[in-house]
């Protein structure tokens, strides 16, 4: 045996089956790094020389099969040629695996994503374990690239073009039964039978599945041309080619080379190599790694959180409670009367049915969510979250009644978005224990939680808050207590400037589409209507007083007229069935500076947030704003965007806007500290 | 026939606390909650009030008369759903209408014997979900279909299906009919009402009073501690027994037709208990557990008596169980501060009162030297009974024990008897002592 073997272990059994275990050295999860692929190449050479009865490729890691390629290695790629070399080398290794003259079986225990699935697709057969956590997928498009180890070719060969394209364009995960239904997986077995099933299949390999005729017809050139057009239209609804080139590259690749597998492989490598070097991909990879950075925050101390007590069963409190129960915690939910809690149970059931599907798991989650009008849950709770209405006196009264009954060491947190921690703390025996856990709406979809603290908050309390956010699968962003924290503070100038532009006569629909063209998920006017104009005005006034952000008269008028947006059916837009009715844009060209006018205040405010010390790290700031606002992820965050454009250019643009529209555009003092 | 009992045991059986769901009347189709859902709702609220965690219980015992096929051994299922963990055993008992009282009795025995320190016991029933079954002809037809292998055989067999095969068996009706004497429960009430001369008017008056007493109890907040709120997944809440008729009156009840013996009977749907879904659970503890966890207790279960009698007169069960129970403890009727006699039927409770007051009956059938006496109706079911709350068969036994202890708590202590008649010809009675809120 080769002594430099680090990641792969080979064991031949009495039946002559070779079991090839992937156990990446020094990692808890298997990923396909360069040296992993090179070592696999050596293993394959050995197998070719002494061909076994069959080869079973499996993972020795409990966490799962293979999570994908090593993303950190992506960041080291300097140019397209280097990327092409790396990818082509990997393709050749998998080609070699595919070419082995004995049956090859991929034994997938848990996840097989991206390169991991491509490794499995290069085997002749695939067995998957039957478990709710098991997922397979090709999510590369979410990083601005596409499969590069032959996945674009082999997925189409096995699942047919339509299913394969759907998988690759959406990057979505498939569950075992779905994977089998589209032909990517040959057998699903309970975990207890994985090895036996592999042995049985190795000793008696089944006939290889043929793709049905209609699927093969769809791969012919005329069909591909038509289908490609359809797919492009679908993609265009969600993502523009100039923002997100990857899905279009997948379609182009298949359209041109779908019937020439060998050539398509090489073109796949060229295509992904080019995509690696796009700003979009680099930015999306950066965002992905920033997510990891957020996840790694917090100290080393282990905390155990079993029971959360939420006070306030409104939209936020109810959804926070439902989410925590979904994530396995026992939850007691308190409010004044049962009728305030009852709607949460209904919403929770819908959420659980969507996310868990299995009725037993739905029932178990509902069993963990206990309505608690009398507040009995407080003494047992590890975390108490206050989410009642935004009134300082009411909150303080609640803290006074709750604090004495709490378990020692439990977290006391508030979900307030507009009241300063400092104004609430004095109601407590131990004022500095209070932190903010600021969730975003809708809780089930927004991954960010701002962890609010003062300068006096002990590090331990902040770390506990971070650990709790991680326990319920959210991304924590520690912020210094200040009006608006990060996300709301940064969104406010975006929304207000949009309304001011509207007052200046720019049509609202044009404003929104300019923002979306920049890459924002939702236009600012639509956002204001969605949040609720009364809420927007309330927050605008607080932030306006603190930071000098102007409050447009129009907004005040709308609220006085009770036109509050989506929830009342009328706001800046008319709303029908939860969707805004935007008047058709009469082919008007928007004012040239409109995009800057909307976006630069956001970026400027982000710098102010950093200069004020609300968030200390510019990378975390970028991550927080992306995950809290949906700020064009492909731009890598506001600071990253500014640097890419050139800080000097951004500052100059702000100065020009200042001359034209007013001092609210004055570049923040913090820009001087930001290197380009 | 007084049985001798050893008085030595490891520990008295304390009742720490209890909770029940609102009782929901069955309305012709499956209700919103399964039997285990109901027990879980009551149980988790009850446990949330205690300083102990679910996994500290020694066992869970539930009574359930008509368990659903997907809740086999509902006691264990509820234990797991309540978060007791894998290490807490659970079992299920069935003694018809007194299944929950049997569960309590089983828990009491384990505490007496020193086998358990903390037990969650009570009962649950979802009568609205009692199954509708294939009749025997249909089951046989299906079995033969499964055995027919060749397509032609199967096709031929399909032609043998007849309308009579489709007539369902309503399990609920079966459950409420005594198979030995061939009478349904209402008919047994007619028998004893006739025997003791209970009139229709008296039945209706009793029934109306039961509704008014229950209404007052809810309105004056006396049920707040016992009854938890139910939340169903469609966003509806239930805070009160929904069979309660605040507007009930003798006049309204007099208009109803006899239900069980058509035309000539006296028992109507209005003066009977209703078919209902509900759960009631109590936490029982030994002396050692009470001391260790500093538990506040409601009282103790001192003793239980199970009696059997002619199934055709099953309604007199409470008399047959209470008399020996009191005699054994040297108690007279005036020594009992409070009575709960489950109102399976208004006429049935009235017959029990007459039987205990009747010297001849007491001598001949209860084995007593003389009548115990007449129960003072101002000390009986003062907050209403099953005619108004409904009678979920598997839960009522625990409801009346819990409520009796709550009444004793209000009154500052004392002695109570909780008793039920049992379909099939039995009676069960428990002797309870209140502790006036002291910690032992």
PDB file of N, CA and C in Angstrom, chain A residues 338 341-342 345-346 349 363 366-367 369-371 373 376, chain B residues 37 40 44 48-49 81 229 231-235 237 239:
ATOM      1  N   UNK A 338     -56.197  32.951  24.743  1.00  0.00           N
ATOM      2  CA  UNK A 338     -56.032  31.898  23.736  1.00  0.00           C
ATOM      3  C   UNK A 338     -56.262  32.380  22.305  1.00  0.00           C
ATOM      4  N   UNK A 341     -53.226  33.285  20.423  1.00  0.00           N
ATOM      5  CA  UNK A 341     -52.255  32.228  20.158  1.00  0.00           C
ATOM      6  C   UNK A 341     -52.766  31.268  19.083  1.00  0.00           C
ATOM      7  N   UNK A 342     -54.085  31.112  19.021  1.00  0.00           N
ATOM      8  CA  UNK A 342     -54.661  30.117  18.108  1.00  0.00           C
ATOM      9  C   UNK A 342     -54.204  30.258  16.655  1.00  0.00           C
ATOM     10  N   UNK A 345     -50.959  28.396  15.864  1.00  0.00           N
ATOM     11  CA  UNK A 345     -51.010  26.941  15.710  1.00  0.00           C
ATOM     12  C   UNK A 345     -51.357  26.580  14.272  1.00  0.00           C
ATOM     13  N   UNK A 346     -52.286  27.359  13.713  1.00  0.00           N
ATOM     14  CA  UNK A 346     -52.670  27.101  12.321  1.00  0.00           C
ATOM     15  C   UNK A 346     -51.498  27.354  11.378  1.00  0.00           C
ATOM     16  N   UNK A 349     -48.824  24.667  11.735  1.00  0.00           N
ATOM     17  CA  UNK A 349     -49.098  23.397  11.073  1.00  0.00           C
ATOM     18  C   UNK A 349     -48.786  23.492   9.582  1.00  0.00           C
ATOM     19  N   UNK A 363     -46.722  16.047  13.683  1.00  0.00           N
ATOM     20  CA  UNK A 363     -47.360  15.925  14.997  1.00  0.00           C
ATOM     21  C   UNK A 363     -46.353  16.190  16.109  1.00  0.00           C
ATOM     22  N   UNK A 366     -45.732  19.890  16.427  1.00  0.00           N
ATOM     23  CA  UNK A 366     -46.863  20.569  17.076  1.00  0.00           C
ATOM     24  C   UNK A 366     -46.912  20.232  18.559  1.00  0.00           C
ATOM     25  N   UNK A 367     -46.527  19.004  18.918  1.00  0.00           N
ATOM     26  CA  UNK A 367     -46.491  18.641  20.340  1.00  0.00           C
ATOM     27  C   UNK A 367     -45.487  19.502  21.105  1.00  0.00           C
ATOM     28  N   UNK A 369     -44.882  22.631  20.534  1.00  0.00           N
ATOM     29  CA  UNK A 369     -45.292  24.028  20.546  1.00  0.00           C
ATOM     30  C   UNK A 369     -46.495  24.162  21.466  1.00  0.00           C
ATOM     31  N   UNK A 370     -46.277  24.637  22.680  1.00  0.00           N
ATOM     32  CA  UNK A 370     -47.348  24.641  23.664  1.00  0.00           C
ATOM     33  C   UNK A 370     -47.859  26.053  23.956  1.00  0.00           C
ATOM     34  N   UNK A 371     -49.133  26.320  23.682  1.00  0.00           N
ATOM     35  CA  UNK A 371     -49.709  27.594  24.084  1.00  0.00           C
ATOM     36  C   UNK A 371     -49.684  27.709  25.606  1.00  0.00           C
ATOM     37  N   UNK A 373     -50.891  30.558  28.148  1.00  0.00           N
ATOM     38  CA  UNK A 373     -51.439  31.855  28.545  1.00  0.00           C
ATOM     39  C   UNK A 373     -50.931  32.269  29.927  1.00  0.00           C
ATOM     40  N   UNK A 376     -46.435  29.553  32.256  1.00  0.00           N
ATOM     41  CA  UNK A 376     -45.838  28.523  33.110  1.00  0.00           C
ATOM     42  C   UNK A 376     -44.460  28.122  32.641  1.00  0.00           C
TER      43      UNK A 376
ATOM     44  N   UNK B  37     -54.154  12.986  21.165  1.00  0.00           N
ATOM     45  CA  UNK B  37     -54.055  14.454  21.120  1.00  0.00           C
ATOM     46  C   UNK B  37     -54.626  15.060  22.392  1.00  0.00           C
ATOM     47  N   UNK B  40     -52.437  14.381  25.385  1.00  0.00           N
ATOM     48  CA  UNK B  40     -51.206  15.174  25.311  1.00  0.00           C
ATOM     49  C   UNK B  40     -51.484  16.624  25.698  1.00  0.00           C
ATOM     50  N   UNK B  44     -49.492  17.933  28.857  1.00  0.00           N
ATOM     51  CA  UNK B  44     -48.369  18.862  28.806  1.00  0.00           C
ATOM     52  C   UNK B  44     -48.626  20.119  29.616  1.00  0.00           C
ATOM     53  N   UNK B  48     -46.348  21.141  32.769  1.00  0.00           N
ATOM     54  CA  UNK B  48     -45.687  22.450  32.740  1.00  0.00           C
ATOM     55  C   UNK B  48     -45.837  23.161  34.079  1.00  0.00           C
ATOM     56  N   UNK B  49     -46.891  22.803  34.829  1.00  0.00           N
ATOM     57  CA  UNK B  49     -47.121  23.460  36.122  1.00  0.00           C
ATOM     58  C   UNK B  49     -46.267  22.872  37.223  1.00  0.00           C
ATOM     59  N   UNK B  81     -45.086  11.033  23.482  1.00  0.00           N
ATOM     60  CA  UNK B  81     -45.425  12.354  22.922  1.00  0.00           C
ATOM     61  C   UNK B  81     -45.258  13.472  23.942  1.00  0.00           C
ATOM     62  N   UNK B 229     -57.008  24.852  27.854  1.00  0.00           N
ATOM     63  CA  UNK B 229     -57.575  25.262  26.571  1.00  0.00           C
ATOM     64  C   UNK B 229     -57.041  24.360  25.468  1.00  0.00           C
ATOM     65  N   UNK B 231     -56.318  23.790  21.412  1.00  0.00           N
ATOM     66  CA  UNK B 231     -56.081  24.554  20.180  1.00  0.00           C
ATOM     67  C   UNK B 231     -56.057  23.562  19.036  1.00  0.00           C
ATOM     68  N   UNK B 232     -56.955  23.696  18.071  1.00  0.00           N
ATOM     69  CA  UNK B 232     -56.871  22.741  16.977  1.00  0.00           C
ATOM     70  C   UNK B 232     -56.099  23.355  15.806  1.00  0.00           C
ATOM     71  N   UNK B 233     -55.584  22.524  14.917  1.00  0.00           N
ATOM     72  CA  UNK B 233     -54.684  23.022  13.876  1.00  0.00           C
ATOM     73  C   UNK B 233     -55.371  23.936  12.868  1.00  0.00           C
ATOM     74  N   UNK B 234     -56.700  24.113  12.952  1.00  0.00           N
ATOM     75  CA  UNK B 234     -57.342  25.053  12.048  1.00  0.00           C
ATOM     76  C   UNK B 234     -57.453  26.427  12.681  1.00  0.00           C
ATOM     77  N   UNK B 235     -56.883  26.590  13.885  1.00  0.00           N
ATOM     78  CA  UNK B 235     -56.879  27.905  14.513  1.00  0.00           C
ATOM     79  C   UNK B 235     -58.042  28.133  15.469  1.00  0.00           C
ATOM     80  N   UNK B 237     -60.102  27.533  19.089  1.00  0.00           N
ATOM     81  CA  UNK B 237     -59.809  27.164  20.467  1.00  0.00           C
ATOM     82  C   UNK B 237     -61.072  26.669  21.153  1.00  0.00           C
ATOM     83  N   UNK B 239     -62.477  26.258  25.146  1.00  0.00           N
ATOM     84  CA  UNK B 239     -62.156  26.551  26.548  1.00  0.00           C
ATOM     85  C   UNK B 239     -63.184  25.984  27.508  1.00  0.00           C
TER      86      UNK B 239
END
